[in-house]
Amino acid sequence: MEPYSKILEAIEKNGDPASALVEIEQEINEIPHKIEVATAELASLREEENSYNANLPNYQAALNAANSHLATLSKSDLNEIRSLARPAKTVERVAQGVLILFGINSLSWDAFRKFLGDRFMENLTNFDVHNIQKKKIEDLKPIIDEFQGHEDQIRNVSHAAYGLYMW
């Protein structure tokens, strides 16, 4: 019954059977193209899935490393950072990276100190690393690039900033 309802709908829309047939023929002619587009989209999704699955061990290792660095942060480390009126540029850049990840618009030191509230460690622990927006990654890239290979520079300035950077 469904194919007939489509024909009746086309006749009502166009007013006569000949116009309805033309419309139906156009729709039928578009089917191979729609199948081709859907097949290409499916192939792209499968390729993306294969890439993700191939990199899954790397992602898991990075996540485990981040969690181990997070475990090195103590309350006294955070209090040390919170107490700084004017932090070293290195500490400030790491703080800006954390603010970017959490979507906080102001990248000021005061904004970071406010963010260091009671639930800071809970926020870090529960952060959803699987759904980081592409824009945040792009905004974070200059900070990561600035210290890539120079992580000791951060560690020498602040143990807490190092733990946050490695997180």
PDB file of C-alpha atoms in Angstrom:
ATOM      1  CA  MET A   1       0.000   0.000   0.000  1.00  0.00           C
ATOM      2  CA  GLU A   2       2.900   2.362   0.694  1.00  0.00           C
ATOM      3  CA  PRO A   3       4.094   2.685  -2.948  1.00  0.00           C
ATOM      4  CA  TYR A   4       0.553   3.549  -4.027  1.00  0.00           C
ATOM      5  CA  SER A   5       0.236   6.224  -1.353  1.00  0.00           C
ATOM      6  CA  LYS A   6       3.423   7.843  -2.715  1.00  0.00           C
ATOM      7  CA  ILE A   7       1.873   7.897  -6.221  1.00  0.00           C
ATOM      8  CA  LEU A   8      -1.407   9.321  -4.909  1.00  0.00           C
ATOM      9  CA  GLU A   9       0.506  11.954  -2.953  1.00  0.00           C
ATOM     10  CA  ALA A  10       2.428  12.957  -6.103  1.00  0.00           C
ATOM     11  CA  ILE A  11      -0.813  13.170  -8.131  1.00  0.00           C
ATOM     12  CA  GLU A  12      -2.419  15.383  -5.483  1.00  0.00           C
ATOM     13  CA  LYS A  13       0.672  17.607  -5.344  1.00  0.00           C
ATOM     14  CA  ASN A  14       1.054  17.995  -9.122  1.00  0.00           C
ATOM     15  CA  GLY A  15      -2.576  17.899 -10.116  1.00  0.00           C
ATOM     16  CA  ASP A  16      -2.254  15.302 -12.887  1.00  0.00           C
ATOM     17  CA  PRO A  17      -0.840  11.779 -13.268  1.00  0.00           C
ATOM     18  CA  ALA A  18       1.706  12.693 -15.969  1.00  0.00           C
ATOM     19  CA  SER A  19       3.420  15.287 -13.745  1.00  0.00           C
ATOM     20  CA  ALA A  20       3.308  12.835 -10.836  1.00  0.00           C
ATOM     21  CA  LEU A  21       5.106  10.215 -12.941  1.00  0.00           C
ATOM     22  CA  VAL A  22       7.811  12.736 -13.904  1.00  0.00           C
ATOM     23  CA  GLU A  23       8.365  13.542 -10.214  1.00  0.00           C
ATOM     24  CA  ILE A  24       8.514   9.850  -9.291  1.00  0.00           C
ATOM     25  CA  GLU A  25      10.971   9.141 -12.151  1.00  0.00           C
ATOM     26  CA  GLN A  26      13.222  11.954 -10.881  1.00  0.00           C
ATOM     27  CA  GLU A  27      13.194  10.457  -7.404  1.00  0.00           C
ATOM     28  CA  ILE A  28      14.004   7.011  -8.813  1.00  0.00           C
ATOM     29  CA  ASN A  29      16.886   8.463 -10.864  1.00  0.00           C
ATOM     30  CA  GLU A  30      18.338  10.058  -7.717  1.00  0.00           C
ATOM     31  CA  ILE A  31      18.485   6.728  -5.851  1.00  0.00           C
ATOM     32  CA  PRO A  32      21.858   5.554  -7.288  1.00  0.00           C
ATOM     33  CA  HIS A  33      23.441   8.891  -6.346  1.00  0.00           C
ATOM     34  CA  LYS A  34      21.993   8.692  -2.813  1.00  0.00           C
ATOM     35  CA  ILE A  35      23.344   5.154  -2.482  1.00  0.00           C
ATOM     36  CA  GLU A  36      26.761   6.319  -3.698  1.00  0.00           C
ATOM     37  CA  VAL A  37      26.835   9.183  -1.144  1.00  0.00           C
ATOM     38  CA  ALA A  38      25.717   6.902   1.692  1.00  0.00           C
ATOM     39  CA  THR A  39      28.341   4.299   0.719  1.00  0.00           C
ATOM     40  CA  ALA A  40      31.089   6.929   0.718  1.00  0.00           C
ATOM     41  CA  GLU A  41      29.944   8.214   4.129  1.00  0.00           C
ATOM     42  CA  LEU A  42      29.931   4.672   5.486  1.00  0.00           C
ATOM     43  CA  ALA A  43      33.444   4.043   4.146  1.00  0.00           C
ATOM     44  CA  SER A  44      34.643   7.269   5.764  1.00  0.00           C
ATOM     45  CA  LEU A  45      33.093   6.281   9.099  1.00  0.00           C
ATOM     46  CA  ARG A  46      34.682   2.830   8.913  1.00  0.00           C
ATOM     47  CA  GLU A  47      38.074   4.403   8.177  1.00  0.00           C
ATOM     48  CA  GLU A  48      37.662   6.730  11.156  1.00  0.00           C
ATOM     49  CA  GLU A  49      36.657   3.792  13.361  1.00  0.00           C
ATOM     50  CA  ASN A  50      39.690   1.768  12.211  1.00  0.00           C
ATOM     51  CA  SER A  51      41.990   4.712  12.938  1.00  0.00           C
ATOM     52  CA  TYR A  52      40.467   5.147  16.377  1.00  0.00           C
ATOM     53  CA  ASN A  53      40.766   1.428  17.149  1.00  0.00           C
ATOM     54  CA  ALA A  54      44.379   1.376  15.934  1.00  0.00           C
ATOM     55  CA  ASN A  55      45.237   4.317  18.213  1.00  0.00           C
ATOM     56  CA  LEU A  56      43.200   3.127  21.188  1.00  0.00           C
ATOM     57  CA  PRO A  57      46.217   1.638  23.023  1.00  0.00           C
ATOM     58  CA  ASN A  58      48.053   4.975  22.636  1.00  0.00           C
ATOM     59  CA  TYR A  59      45.038   6.894  23.904  1.00  0.00           C
ATOM     60  CA  GLN A  60      44.700   4.546  26.869  1.00  0.00           C
ATOM     61  CA  ALA A  61      48.400   4.846  27.704  1.00  0.00           C
ATOM     62  CA  ALA A  62      48.162   8.648  27.572  1.00  0.00           C
ATOM     63  CA  LEU A  63      45.081   8.600  29.783  1.00  0.00           C
ATOM     64  CA  ASN A  64      46.814   6.333  32.304  1.00  0.00           C
ATOM     65  CA  ALA A  65      49.863   8.615  32.331  1.00  0.00           C
ATOM     66  CA  ALA A  66      47.653  11.664  32.850  1.00  0.00           C
ATOM     67  CA  ASN A  67      45.891  10.004  35.760  1.00  0.00           C
ATOM     68  CA  SER A  68      49.213   9.026  37.357  1.00  0.00           C
ATOM     69  CA  HIS A  69      50.410  12.652  37.141  1.00  0.00           C
ATOM     70  CA  LEU A  70      47.152  13.810  38.630  1.00  0.00           C
ATOM     71  CA  ALA A  71      47.725  11.455  41.554  1.00  0.00           C
ATOM     72  CA  THR A  72      51.018  13.247  42.328  1.00  0.00           C
ATOM     73  CA  LEU A  73      49.215  16.515  43.076  1.00  0.00           C
ATOM     74  CA  SER A  74      48.682  17.150  46.760  1.00  0.00           C
ATOM     75  CA  LYS A  75      46.515  19.676  48.513  1.00  0.00           C
ATOM     76  CA  SER A  76      49.675  21.511  49.594  1.00  0.00           C
ATOM     77  CA  ASP A  77      50.786  21.735  45.939  1.00  0.00           C
ATOM     78  CA  LEU A  78      47.479  23.367  45.047  1.00  0.00           C
ATOM     79  CA  ASN A  79      47.655  25.662  48.071  1.00  0.00           C
ATOM     80  CA  GLU A  80      51.139  26.693  46.963  1.00  0.00           C
ATOM     81  CA  ILE A  81      49.827  27.682  43.547  1.00  0.00           C
ATOM     82  CA  ARG A  82      46.758  29.360  44.997  1.00  0.00           C
ATOM     83  CA  SER A  83      48.932  31.504  47.273  1.00  0.00           C
ATOM     84  CA  LEU A  84      50.970  32.964  44.407  1.00  0.00           C
ATOM     85  CA  ALA A  85      50.078  36.591  43.763  1.00  0.00           C
ATOM     86  CA  ARG A  86      52.177  36.780  40.586  1.00  0.00           C
ATOM     87  CA  PRO A  87      53.161  33.348  39.305  1.00  0.00           C
ATOM     88  CA  ALA A  88      56.054  32.557  37.015  1.00  0.00           C
ATOM     89  CA  LYS A  89      55.095  32.764  33.341  1.00  0.00           C
ATOM     90  CA  THR A  90      55.436  28.965  33.105  1.00  0.00           C
ATOM     91  CA  VAL A  91      52.890  28.408  35.878  1.00  0.00           C
ATOM     92  CA  GLU A  92      50.557  30.970  34.363  1.00  0.00           C
ATOM     93  CA  ARG A  93      50.699  29.299  30.915  1.00  0.00           C
ATOM     94  CA  VAL A  94      49.876  25.890  32.429  1.00  0.00           C
ATOM     95  CA  ALA A  95      46.988  27.484  34.333  1.00  0.00           C
ATOM     96  CA  GLN A  96      45.705  28.989  31.078  1.00  0.00           C
ATOM     97  CA  GLY A  97      45.768  25.534  29.516  1.00  0.00           C
ATOM     98  CA  VAL A  98      43.619  24.144  32.320  1.00  0.00           C
ATOM     99  CA  LEU A  99      41.170  27.026  31.951  1.00  0.00           C
ATOM    100  CA  ILE A 100      40.942  26.392  28.196  1.00  0.00           C
ATOM    101  CA  LEU A 101      40.154  22.720  28.736  1.00  0.00           C
ATOM    102  CA  PHE A 102      37.369  23.569  31.154  1.00  0.00           C
ATOM    103  CA  GLY A 103      35.920  26.213  28.834  1.00  0.00           C
ATOM    104  CA  ILE A 104      36.523  29.149  31.152  1.00  0.00           C
ATOM    105  CA  ASN A 105      36.581  32.314  29.076  1.00  0.00           C
ATOM    106  CA  SER A 106      38.910  34.382  31.206  1.00  0.00           C
ATOM    107  CA  LEU A 107      42.493  33.134  31.107  1.00  0.00           C
ATOM    108  CA  SER A 108      43.599  35.447  33.886  1.00  0.00           C
ATOM    109  CA  TRP A 109      45.483  34.319  36.974  1.00  0.00           C
ATOM    110  CA  ASP A 110      42.571  35.456  39.156  1.00  0.00           C
ATOM    111  CA  ALA A 111      40.195  33.256  37.138  1.00  0.00           C
ATOM    112  CA  PHE A 112      42.487  30.281  37.691  1.00  0.00           C
ATOM    113  CA  ARG A 113      42.794  30.946  41.419  1.00  0.00           C
ATOM    114  CA  LYS A 114      39.008  31.067  41.627  1.00  0.00           C
ATOM    115  CA  PHE A 115      38.816  27.808  39.679  1.00  0.00           C
ATOM    116  CA  LEU A 116      41.139  26.200  42.250  1.00  0.00           C
ATOM    117  CA  GLY A 117      38.194  25.912  44.629  1.00  0.00           C
ATOM    118  CA  ASP A 118      37.295  22.929  46.784  1.00  0.00           C
ATOM    119  CA  ARG A 119      36.163  20.786  43.851  1.00  0.00           C
ATOM    120  CA  PHE A 120      39.234  21.364  41.682  1.00  0.00           C
ATOM    121  CA  MET A 121      40.665  17.850  42.048  1.00  0.00           C
ATOM    122  CA  GLU A 122      37.217  16.357  41.552  1.00  0.00           C
ATOM    123  CA  ASN A 123      36.813  18.389  38.355  1.00  0.00           C
ATOM    124  CA  LEU A 124      40.176  17.142  37.073  1.00  0.00           C
ATOM    125  CA  THR A 125      39.421  13.538  37.995  1.00  0.00           C
ATOM    126  CA  ASN A 126      35.991  13.594  36.359  1.00  0.00           C
ATOM    127  CA  PHE A 127      37.059  15.521  33.263  1.00  0.00           C
ATOM    128  CA  ASP A 128      35.685  13.848  30.122  1.00  0.00           C
ATOM    129  CA  VAL A 129      38.777  13.425  27.949  1.00  0.00           C
ATOM    130  CA  HIS A 130      36.751  11.665  25.263  1.00  0.00           C
ATOM    131  CA  ASN A 131      34.712  14.732  24.358  1.00  0.00           C
ATOM    132  CA  ILE A 132      37.184  17.597  24.137  1.00  0.00           C
ATOM    133  CA  GLN A 133      36.018  20.042  21.497  1.00  0.00           C
ATOM    134  CA  LYS A 134      38.300  20.600  18.528  1.00  0.00           C
ATOM    135  CA  LYS A 135      38.396  24.364  19.252  1.00  0.00           C
ATOM    136  CA  LYS A 136      39.759  23.717  22.748  1.00  0.00           C
ATOM    137  CA  ILE A 137      42.492  21.492  21.320  1.00  0.00           C
ATOM    138  CA  GLU A 138      43.405  24.188  18.802  1.00  0.00           C
ATOM    139  CA  ASP A 139      43.505  26.832  21.563  1.00  0.00           C
ATOM    140  CA  LEU A 140      45.619  24.539  23.765  1.00  0.00           C
ATOM    141  CA  LYS A 141      48.120  23.590  21.045  1.00  0.00           C
ATOM    142  CA  PRO A 142      50.372  26.694  21.430  1.00  0.00           C
ATOM    143  CA  ILE A 143      50.793  25.984  25.144  1.00  0.00           C
ATOM    144  CA  ILE A 144      51.595  22.323  24.522  1.00  0.00           C
ATOM    145  CA  ASP A 145      54.013  23.241  21.722  1.00  0.00           C
ATOM    146  CA  GLU A 146      55.695  25.841  23.931  1.00  0.00           C
ATOM    147  CA  PHE A 147      56.718  23.224  26.486  1.00  0.00           C
ATOM    148  CA  GLN A 148      56.899  20.045  24.363  1.00  0.00           C
ATOM    149  CA  GLY A 149      60.260  18.486  25.154  1.00  0.00           C
ATOM    150  CA  HIS A 150      60.879  21.056  27.897  1.00  0.00           C
ATOM    151  CA  GLU A 151      58.696  19.552  30.606  1.00  0.00           C
ATOM    152  CA  ASP A 152      61.591  19.755  33.081  1.00  0.00           C
ATOM    153  CA  GLN A 153      61.388  23.531  32.778  1.00  0.00           C
ATOM    154  CA  ILE A 154      57.896  23.337  34.279  1.00  0.00           C
ATOM    155  CA  ARG A 155      58.945  20.823  36.945  1.00  0.00           C
ATOM    156  CA  ASN A 156      61.829  23.085  38.008  1.00  0.00           C
ATOM    157  CA  VAL A 157      59.455  25.994  38.536  1.00  0.00           C
ATOM    158  CA  SER A 158      56.512  24.186  40.189  1.00  0.00           C
ATOM    159  CA  HIS A 159      55.728  20.564  41.001  1.00  0.00           C
ATOM    160  CA  ALA A 160      51.996  21.346  40.878  1.00  0.00           C
ATOM    161  CA  ALA A 161      52.208  23.096  37.498  1.00  0.00           C
ATOM    162  CA  TYR A 162      54.169  20.115  36.160  1.00  0.00           C
ATOM    163  CA  GLY A 163      51.491  17.705  37.368  1.00  0.00           C
ATOM    164  CA  LEU A 164      48.774  19.847  35.769  1.00  0.00           C
ATOM    165  CA  TYR A 165      50.695  20.164  32.506  1.00  0.00           C
ATOM    166  CA  MET A 166      51.266  16.419  32.296  1.00  0.00           C
ATOM    167  CA  TRP A 167      47.619  15.792  33.146  1.00  0.00           C
TER     168      TRP A 167
END
